[in-house]
Coordinates of C-alpha atoms and ligand atoms in Angstrom, one line a residue:
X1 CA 0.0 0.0 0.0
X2 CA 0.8 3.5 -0.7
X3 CA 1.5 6.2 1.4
X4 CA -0.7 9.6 1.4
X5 CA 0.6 12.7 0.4
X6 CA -1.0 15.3 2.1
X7 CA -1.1 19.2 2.1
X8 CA 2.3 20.1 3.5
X9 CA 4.0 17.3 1.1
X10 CA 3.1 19.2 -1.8
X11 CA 4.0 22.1 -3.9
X12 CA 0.9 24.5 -4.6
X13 CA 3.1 26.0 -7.4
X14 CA 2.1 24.3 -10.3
X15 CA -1.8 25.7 -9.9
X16 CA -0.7 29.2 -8.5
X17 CA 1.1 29.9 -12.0
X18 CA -1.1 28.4 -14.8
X19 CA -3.9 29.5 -16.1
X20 CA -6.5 26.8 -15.9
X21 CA -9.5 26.6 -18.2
X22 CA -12.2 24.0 -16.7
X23 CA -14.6 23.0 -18.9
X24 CA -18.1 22.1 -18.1
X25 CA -19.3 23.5 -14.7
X26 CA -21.9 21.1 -13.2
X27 CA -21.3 19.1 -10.3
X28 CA -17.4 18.9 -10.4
X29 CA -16.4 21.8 -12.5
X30 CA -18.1 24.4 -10.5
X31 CA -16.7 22.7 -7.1
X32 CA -13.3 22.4 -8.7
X33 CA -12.9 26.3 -9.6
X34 CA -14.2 27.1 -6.0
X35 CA -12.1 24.9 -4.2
X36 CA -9.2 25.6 -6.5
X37 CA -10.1 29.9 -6.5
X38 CA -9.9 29.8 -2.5
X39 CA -6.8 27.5 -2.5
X40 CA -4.8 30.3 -4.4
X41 CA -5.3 29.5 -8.1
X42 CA -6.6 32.6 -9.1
X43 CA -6.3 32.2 -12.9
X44 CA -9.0 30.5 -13.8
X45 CA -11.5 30.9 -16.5
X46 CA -14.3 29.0 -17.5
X47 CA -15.4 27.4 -20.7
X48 CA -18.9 26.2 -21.6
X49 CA -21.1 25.4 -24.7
X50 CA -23.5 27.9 -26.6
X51 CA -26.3 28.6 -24.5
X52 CA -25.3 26.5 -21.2
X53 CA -27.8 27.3 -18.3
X54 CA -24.8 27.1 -16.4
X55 CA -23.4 30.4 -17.7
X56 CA -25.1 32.4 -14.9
X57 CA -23.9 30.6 -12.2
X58 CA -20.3 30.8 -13.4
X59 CA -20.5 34.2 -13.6
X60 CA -22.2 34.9 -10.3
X61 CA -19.6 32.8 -8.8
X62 CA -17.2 35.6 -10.4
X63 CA -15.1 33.6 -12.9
X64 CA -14.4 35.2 -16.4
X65 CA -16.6 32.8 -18.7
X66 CA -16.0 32.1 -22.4
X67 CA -17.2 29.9 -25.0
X68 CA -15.6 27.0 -24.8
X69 CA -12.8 27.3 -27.7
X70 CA -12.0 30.5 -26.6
X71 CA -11.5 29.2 -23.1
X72 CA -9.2 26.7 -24.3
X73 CA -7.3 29.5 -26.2
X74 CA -6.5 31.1 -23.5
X75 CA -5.2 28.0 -20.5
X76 CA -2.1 26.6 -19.8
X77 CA -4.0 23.6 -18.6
X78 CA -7.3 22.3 -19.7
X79 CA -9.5 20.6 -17.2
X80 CA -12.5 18.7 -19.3
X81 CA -15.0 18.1 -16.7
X82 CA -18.0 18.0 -18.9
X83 CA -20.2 14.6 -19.5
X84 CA -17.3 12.1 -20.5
X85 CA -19.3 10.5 -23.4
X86 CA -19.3 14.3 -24.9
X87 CA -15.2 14.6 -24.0
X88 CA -14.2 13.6 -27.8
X89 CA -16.4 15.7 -29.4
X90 CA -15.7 19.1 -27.4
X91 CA -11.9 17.9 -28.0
X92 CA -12.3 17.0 -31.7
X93 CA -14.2 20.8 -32.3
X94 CA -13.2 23.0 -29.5
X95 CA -9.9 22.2 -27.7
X96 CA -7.6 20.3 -30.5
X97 CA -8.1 23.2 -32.8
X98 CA -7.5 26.4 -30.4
X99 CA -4.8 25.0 -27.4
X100 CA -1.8 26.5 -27.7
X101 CA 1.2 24.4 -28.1
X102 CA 2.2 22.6 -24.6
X103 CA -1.0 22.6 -23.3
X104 CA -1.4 20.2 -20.4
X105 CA -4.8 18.1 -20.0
X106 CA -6.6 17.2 -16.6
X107 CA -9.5 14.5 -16.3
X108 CA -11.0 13.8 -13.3
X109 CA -12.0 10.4 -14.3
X110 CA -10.0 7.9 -16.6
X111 CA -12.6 7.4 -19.2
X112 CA -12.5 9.6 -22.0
X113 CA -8.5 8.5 -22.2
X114 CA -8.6 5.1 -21.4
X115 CA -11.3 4.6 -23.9
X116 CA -10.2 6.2 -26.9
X117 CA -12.1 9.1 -27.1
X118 CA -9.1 11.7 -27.1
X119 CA -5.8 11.2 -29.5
X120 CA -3.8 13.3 -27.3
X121 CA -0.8 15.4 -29.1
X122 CA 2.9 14.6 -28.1
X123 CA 3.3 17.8 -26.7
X124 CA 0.7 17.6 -24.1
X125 CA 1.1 16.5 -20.5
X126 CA -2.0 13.9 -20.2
X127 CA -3.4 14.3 -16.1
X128 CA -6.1 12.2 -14.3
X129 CA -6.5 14.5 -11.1
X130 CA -9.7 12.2 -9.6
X131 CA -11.4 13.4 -6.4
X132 CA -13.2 10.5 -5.5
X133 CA -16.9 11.1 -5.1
X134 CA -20.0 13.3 -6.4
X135 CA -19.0 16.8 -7.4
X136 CA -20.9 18.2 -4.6
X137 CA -19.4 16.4 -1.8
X138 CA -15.5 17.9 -3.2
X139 CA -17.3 21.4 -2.3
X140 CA -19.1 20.8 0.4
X141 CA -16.0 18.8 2.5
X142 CA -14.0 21.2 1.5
X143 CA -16.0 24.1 3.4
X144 CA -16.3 21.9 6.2
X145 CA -12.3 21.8 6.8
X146 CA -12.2 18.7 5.0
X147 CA -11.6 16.9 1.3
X148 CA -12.0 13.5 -0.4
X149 CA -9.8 11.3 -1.1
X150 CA -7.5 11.7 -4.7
X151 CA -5.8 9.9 -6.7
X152 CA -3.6 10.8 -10.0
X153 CA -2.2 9.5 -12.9
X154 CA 0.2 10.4 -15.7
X155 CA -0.5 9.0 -18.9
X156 CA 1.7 11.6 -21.1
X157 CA 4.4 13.7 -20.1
X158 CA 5.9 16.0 -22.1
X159 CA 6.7 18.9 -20.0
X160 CA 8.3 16.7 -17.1
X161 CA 6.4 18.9 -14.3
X162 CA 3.0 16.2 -15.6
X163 CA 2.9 14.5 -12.2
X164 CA 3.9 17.8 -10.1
X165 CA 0.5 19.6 -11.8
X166 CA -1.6 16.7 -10.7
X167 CA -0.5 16.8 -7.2
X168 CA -1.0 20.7 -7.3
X169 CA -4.3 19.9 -8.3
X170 CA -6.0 17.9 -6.3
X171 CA -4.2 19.5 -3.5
X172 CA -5.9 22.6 -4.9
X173 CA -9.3 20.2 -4.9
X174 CA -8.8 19.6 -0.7
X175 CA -7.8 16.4 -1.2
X176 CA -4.4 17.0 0.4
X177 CA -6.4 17.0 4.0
X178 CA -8.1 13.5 3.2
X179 CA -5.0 11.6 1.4
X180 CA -3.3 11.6 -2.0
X181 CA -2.3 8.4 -4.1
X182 CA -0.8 7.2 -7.2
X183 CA -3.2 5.3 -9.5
X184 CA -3.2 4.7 -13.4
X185 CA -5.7 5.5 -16.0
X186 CA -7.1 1.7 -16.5
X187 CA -7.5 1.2 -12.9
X188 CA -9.1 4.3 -12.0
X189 CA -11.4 3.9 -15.4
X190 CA -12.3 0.5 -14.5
X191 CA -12.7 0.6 -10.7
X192 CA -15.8 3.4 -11.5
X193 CA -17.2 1.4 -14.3
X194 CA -17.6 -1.7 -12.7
X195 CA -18.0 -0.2 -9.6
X196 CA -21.6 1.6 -10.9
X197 CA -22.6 -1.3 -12.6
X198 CA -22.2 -4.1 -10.3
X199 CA -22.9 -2.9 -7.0
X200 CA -23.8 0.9 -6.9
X201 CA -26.2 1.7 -9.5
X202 CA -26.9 -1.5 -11.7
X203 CA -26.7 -4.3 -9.1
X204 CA -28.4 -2.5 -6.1
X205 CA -31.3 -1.2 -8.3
X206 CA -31.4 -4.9 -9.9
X207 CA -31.4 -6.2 -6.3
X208 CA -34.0 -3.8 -4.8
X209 CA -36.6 -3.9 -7.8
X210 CA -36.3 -8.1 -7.9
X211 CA -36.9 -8.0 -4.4
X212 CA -40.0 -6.0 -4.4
X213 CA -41.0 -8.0 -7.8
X214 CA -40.7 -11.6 -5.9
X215 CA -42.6 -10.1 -2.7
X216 CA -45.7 -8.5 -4.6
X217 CA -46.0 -11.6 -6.8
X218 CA -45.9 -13.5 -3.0
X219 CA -49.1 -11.7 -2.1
X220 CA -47.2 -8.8 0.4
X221 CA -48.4 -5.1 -0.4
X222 CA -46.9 -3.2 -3.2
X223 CA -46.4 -0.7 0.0
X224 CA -44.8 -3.4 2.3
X225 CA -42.6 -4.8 -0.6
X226 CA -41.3 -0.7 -0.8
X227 CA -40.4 -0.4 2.5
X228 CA -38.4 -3.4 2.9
X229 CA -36.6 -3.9 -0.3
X230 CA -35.8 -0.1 -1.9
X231 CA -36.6 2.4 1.3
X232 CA -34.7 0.8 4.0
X233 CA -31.6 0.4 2.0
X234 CA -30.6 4.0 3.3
X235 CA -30.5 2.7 6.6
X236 CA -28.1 -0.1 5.7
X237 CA -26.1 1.9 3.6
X238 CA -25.5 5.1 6.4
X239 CA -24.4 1.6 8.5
X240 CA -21.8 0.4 6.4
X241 CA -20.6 4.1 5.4
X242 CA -19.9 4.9 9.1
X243 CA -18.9 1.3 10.1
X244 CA -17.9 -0.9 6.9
X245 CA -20.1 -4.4 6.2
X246 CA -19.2 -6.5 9.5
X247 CA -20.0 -3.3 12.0
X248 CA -23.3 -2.7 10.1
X249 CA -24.1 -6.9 10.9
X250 CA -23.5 -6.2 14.9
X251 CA -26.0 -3.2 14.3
X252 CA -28.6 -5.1 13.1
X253 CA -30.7 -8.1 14.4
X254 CA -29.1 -11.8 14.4
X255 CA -32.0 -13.2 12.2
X256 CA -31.0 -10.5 9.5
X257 CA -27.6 -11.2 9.8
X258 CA -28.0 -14.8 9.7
X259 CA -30.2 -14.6 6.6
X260 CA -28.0 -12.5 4.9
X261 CA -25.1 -15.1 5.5
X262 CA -26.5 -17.8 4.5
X263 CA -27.9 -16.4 1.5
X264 CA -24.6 -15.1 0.2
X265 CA -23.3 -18.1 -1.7
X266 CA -26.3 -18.4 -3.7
X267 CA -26.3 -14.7 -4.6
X268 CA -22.4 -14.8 -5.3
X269 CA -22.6 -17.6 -7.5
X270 CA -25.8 -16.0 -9.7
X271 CA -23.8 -12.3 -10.0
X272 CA -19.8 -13.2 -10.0
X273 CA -20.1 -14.6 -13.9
X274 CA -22.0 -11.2 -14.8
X275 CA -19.6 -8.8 -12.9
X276 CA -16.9 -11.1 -15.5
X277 CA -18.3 -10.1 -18.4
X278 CA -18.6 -6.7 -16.9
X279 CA -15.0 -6.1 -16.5
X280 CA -14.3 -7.9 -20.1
X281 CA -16.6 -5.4 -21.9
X282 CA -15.4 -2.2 -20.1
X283 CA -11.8 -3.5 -20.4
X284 CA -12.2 -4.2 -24.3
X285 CA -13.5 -0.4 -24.7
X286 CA -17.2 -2.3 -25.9
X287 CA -19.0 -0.4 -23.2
X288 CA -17.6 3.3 -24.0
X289 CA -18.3 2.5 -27.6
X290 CA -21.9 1.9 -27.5
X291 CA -22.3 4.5 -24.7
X292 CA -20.8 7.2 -27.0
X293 CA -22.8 5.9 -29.9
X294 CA -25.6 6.1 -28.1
X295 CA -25.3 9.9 -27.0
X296 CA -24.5 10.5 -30.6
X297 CA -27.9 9.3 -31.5
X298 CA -29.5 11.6 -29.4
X299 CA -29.6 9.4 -26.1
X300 CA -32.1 6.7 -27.7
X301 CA -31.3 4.3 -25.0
X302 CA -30.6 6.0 -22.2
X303 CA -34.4 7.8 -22.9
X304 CA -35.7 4.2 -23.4
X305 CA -33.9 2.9 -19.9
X306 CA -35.2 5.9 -17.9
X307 CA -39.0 5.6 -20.0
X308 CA -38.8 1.8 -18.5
X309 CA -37.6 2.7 -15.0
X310 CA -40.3 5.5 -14.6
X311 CA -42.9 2.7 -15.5
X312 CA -41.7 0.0 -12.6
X313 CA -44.3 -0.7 -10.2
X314 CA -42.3 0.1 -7.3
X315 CA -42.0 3.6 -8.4
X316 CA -45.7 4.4 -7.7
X317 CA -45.3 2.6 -4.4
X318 CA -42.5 4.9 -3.0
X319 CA -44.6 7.8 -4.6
X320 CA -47.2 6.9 -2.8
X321 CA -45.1 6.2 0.6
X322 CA -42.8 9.6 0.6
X323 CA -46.1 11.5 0.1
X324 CA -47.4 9.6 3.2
X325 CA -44.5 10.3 4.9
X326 CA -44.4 14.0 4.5
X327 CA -48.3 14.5 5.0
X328 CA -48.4 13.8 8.8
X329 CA -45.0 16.4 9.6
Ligands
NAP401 N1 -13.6 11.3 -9.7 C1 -14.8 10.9 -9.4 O1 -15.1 10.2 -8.4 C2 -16.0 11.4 -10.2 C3 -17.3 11.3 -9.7 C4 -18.3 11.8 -10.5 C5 -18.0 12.4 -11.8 N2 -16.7 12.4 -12.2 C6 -16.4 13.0 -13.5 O2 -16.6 14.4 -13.5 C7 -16.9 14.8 -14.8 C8 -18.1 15.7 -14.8 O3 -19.1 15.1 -14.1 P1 -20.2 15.9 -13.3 O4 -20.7 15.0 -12.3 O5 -19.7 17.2 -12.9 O6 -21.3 16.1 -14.4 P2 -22.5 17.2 -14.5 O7 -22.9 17.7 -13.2 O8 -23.6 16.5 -15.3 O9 -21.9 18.3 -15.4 C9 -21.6 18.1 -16.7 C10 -21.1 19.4 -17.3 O10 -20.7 19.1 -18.6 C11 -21.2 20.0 -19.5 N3 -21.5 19.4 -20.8 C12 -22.2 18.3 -21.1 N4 -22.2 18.1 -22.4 C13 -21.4 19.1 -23.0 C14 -21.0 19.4 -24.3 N5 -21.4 18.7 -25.3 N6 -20.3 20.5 -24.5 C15 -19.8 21.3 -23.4 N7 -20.2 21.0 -22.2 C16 -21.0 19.9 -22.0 C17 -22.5 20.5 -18.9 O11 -22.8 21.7 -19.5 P3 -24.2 22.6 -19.2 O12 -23.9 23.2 -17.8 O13 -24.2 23.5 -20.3 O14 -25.3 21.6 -19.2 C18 -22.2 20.5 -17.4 O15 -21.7 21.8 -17.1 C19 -17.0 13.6 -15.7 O16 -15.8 13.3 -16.3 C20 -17.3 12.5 -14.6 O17 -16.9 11.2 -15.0 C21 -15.7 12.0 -11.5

C-alpha cells in the first residue's frame, strides 16, 4: 500500500502559475474552480457550450466565462469536466483546434483517455486528477475543513512537471487533507465502471426492484414490498458508510444477519459470472463505444432505460409512501 501525500508534502506551485481553463461546470467543474479559486489558483477561466444554463452561475460565482474554444485558447491547462461520453467531441471541435502548443490536460476520471475518445498530441502532458466522489461532496467537504480522497495519474508527459500539476491539483481540490495516491488510468477507469454497474447503481437497483417483484407476486403489499426492499436500504447503507459491512451486521438483528449469511453463496454464484463479463466489456472499450454511440444518437437508449424505469411498479409505491410520509410532519 501507498503512502498519502497530504497538504504540506506538496508544492501548490504548479496551480498558483497556470492559467486553468475548466470546462463544463456542473457538479465537479463548479466545485473544482471554488475549491481551487480559495486554495490560491486565481487564474481561472471558465469554458462552456453555446447557451449553457450554467453560464449564470459561473459568472455569479465571479469567474471570467467564455465559450468553450475561446477558453481553451487562452489555459495553460485544460481541465475537461464536462459529460465524459461528450469529451471527444468538445476535443475534436473546441480544444484540438485552439490549445496553444504545450498545453497540459486534466481529467477527473480515466474514461475519456482510457477509452479512446481523445488522440492526445505529443506535446501535451495527459493528467487524471480524480477526487473520489460526487462533485458536490469535493465542495461541500471542502468548506467543512475537509476533502475526499484523490488519486492521479500520468498518462503523457511532455513537460516533465505532468505528475507535479496533478498533485498541485487535487491538493488545490482539498484532497491533500483527506490523502493523495498514485493510480493509473485503466485502474481508475475500471474501478468506477464496474463499480456503478455491479454494485452501486446497476446491481443494487437490480437487487431492490427483484426483491420488491418476488414479494408483490408473493401476495405482500406493493407498500410493504417498498419499504423493505428499496426504502430501507438508506439505513443499511448510512451503517456500512460509518462502520464498513461486519460493524453494520453487529447493528442489526441476528435473524438479518444470519439470513443475509447464509444467503450469500447463492447470490455470489448467480452475479460473479456477470460482474466477469462486466469487466471484459469495459476492459475491451465495448462499453464506451456503445455508450458514446448512443449519445450521438440523441440518447435513444438512455431515454428508453429511464421511460422503463419510470414505469416500474415500485415507483408508484415509493410515490405513494414519501407523500405519506411528508403529509403527517
Ligand atoms: N472522480 C470521481 O469520483 C468522479 C465522480 C463523478 C463524476 N466524475 C467525472 O466528472 C466529470 C463531470 O461530471 P459531473 O458529475 O460534474 O457532471 P454534470 O454535473 O452532469 O456536469 C456536466 C457538465 O458538462 C457540460 N457538458 C455536457 N455536455 C457538454 C457538451 N457537449 N459541451 C460542453 N459542455 C458539456 C454540462 O454543461 P451545461 O452546464 O451546459 O449543461 C455541465 O456543465 C465527468 O468526467 C465525470 O466522470 C468523477
Amino acid at each position: 500500500m501507498t503512502d498519502a501525500l497530504y497538504e504540506a508534502d506538496i508544492d501548490s506551485g504548479p496551480i498558483e502559475t497556470r492559467t486553468l481553463a475548466i470546462i463544463g461546470y456542473g457538479n465537479h467543474g463548479r466545485s473544482h474552480a471554488l475549491n481551487l479559486r480559495d486554495m490560491g489558483a486565481t487564474k481561472i477561466v471558465i469554458g462552456l457550450r453555446e447557451g449553457s444554463p450554467s453560464w449564470a452561475k459561473a459568472e455569479a460565482d465571479g469567474f471570467e466565462t467564455l465559450a468553450v474554444a475561446e477558453a481553451a485558447g487562452r489555459a495553460d491547462a485544460v481541465a475537461l469536466l464536462a459529460a465524459d461520453e461528450a469529451h471527444g467531441e468538445i476535443w475534436r471541435e473546441h480544444v484540438a483546434p485552439n490549445r496553444p502548443r504545450g498545453q497540459a490536460l486534466i481529467v477527473c476520471h480515466g474514461f475519456s483517455i482510457e477509452y479512446g475518445l481523445i488522440d492526445p498530441p505529443a506535446d501535451a502532458d495527459v493528467i487524471l486528477a480524480a477526487a473520489k466522489g460526487p462533485g458536490g461532496a469535493v465542495r461541500s467537504s471542502f468548506e467543512k475543513g475537509g476533502g475526499l480522497v484523490g488519486f492521479w495519474a500520468v498518462h503523457q508527459d511532455a513537460s516533465g512537471e505532468a505528475e507535479a500539476l496533478a498533485k498541485a491539483y487535487l491538493a488545490g481540490l482539498g484532497c491533500g487533507r483527506a490523502g493523495i495516491f498514485p493510480t493509473s488510468f485503466r485502474e481508475e477507469a475500471l474501478a468506477d465502471i464496474l463499480g456503478e454497474q455491479a454494485v452501486l447503481v446497476g446491481g443494487m437497483c437490480t437487487l431492490a426492484k427483484t426483491g420488491f417483484e418476488a414479494l408483490t407476486a408473493a401476495g405482500i403489499s406493493p407498500r410493504m414490498a417498498y419499504i423493505d426492499t428499496v426504502h430501507e436500504l438508506k439505513y443499511l447503507a448510512d451503517l456500512i458508510h460509518e462502520r464498513g459491512i461486519t460493524g453494520m451486521h453487529e447493528a442489526i438483528s441476528d435473524t438479518a444477519e444470519f439470513g443475509g449469511h447464509e444467503v450469500e453463496p447463492a447470490i455470489a454464484a448467480a452475479v460473479r459470472p456477470v460482474f466477469d463479463r462486466i469487466v471484459a466489456d469495459v476492459t475491451s472499450g465495448d462499453f464506451a463505444r456503445r455508450w458514446v454511440a448512443d449519445f450521438e444518437q440523441d440518447r435513444a437508449g438512455l431515454k428508453a432505460f429511464r421511460k422503463a424505469g419510470a414505469e416500474h411498479p415500485s415507483e408508484a409505491a415509493g410515490a405513494e409512501l414519501r407523500a405519506l410520509l411528508t403529509r403527517g410532519r
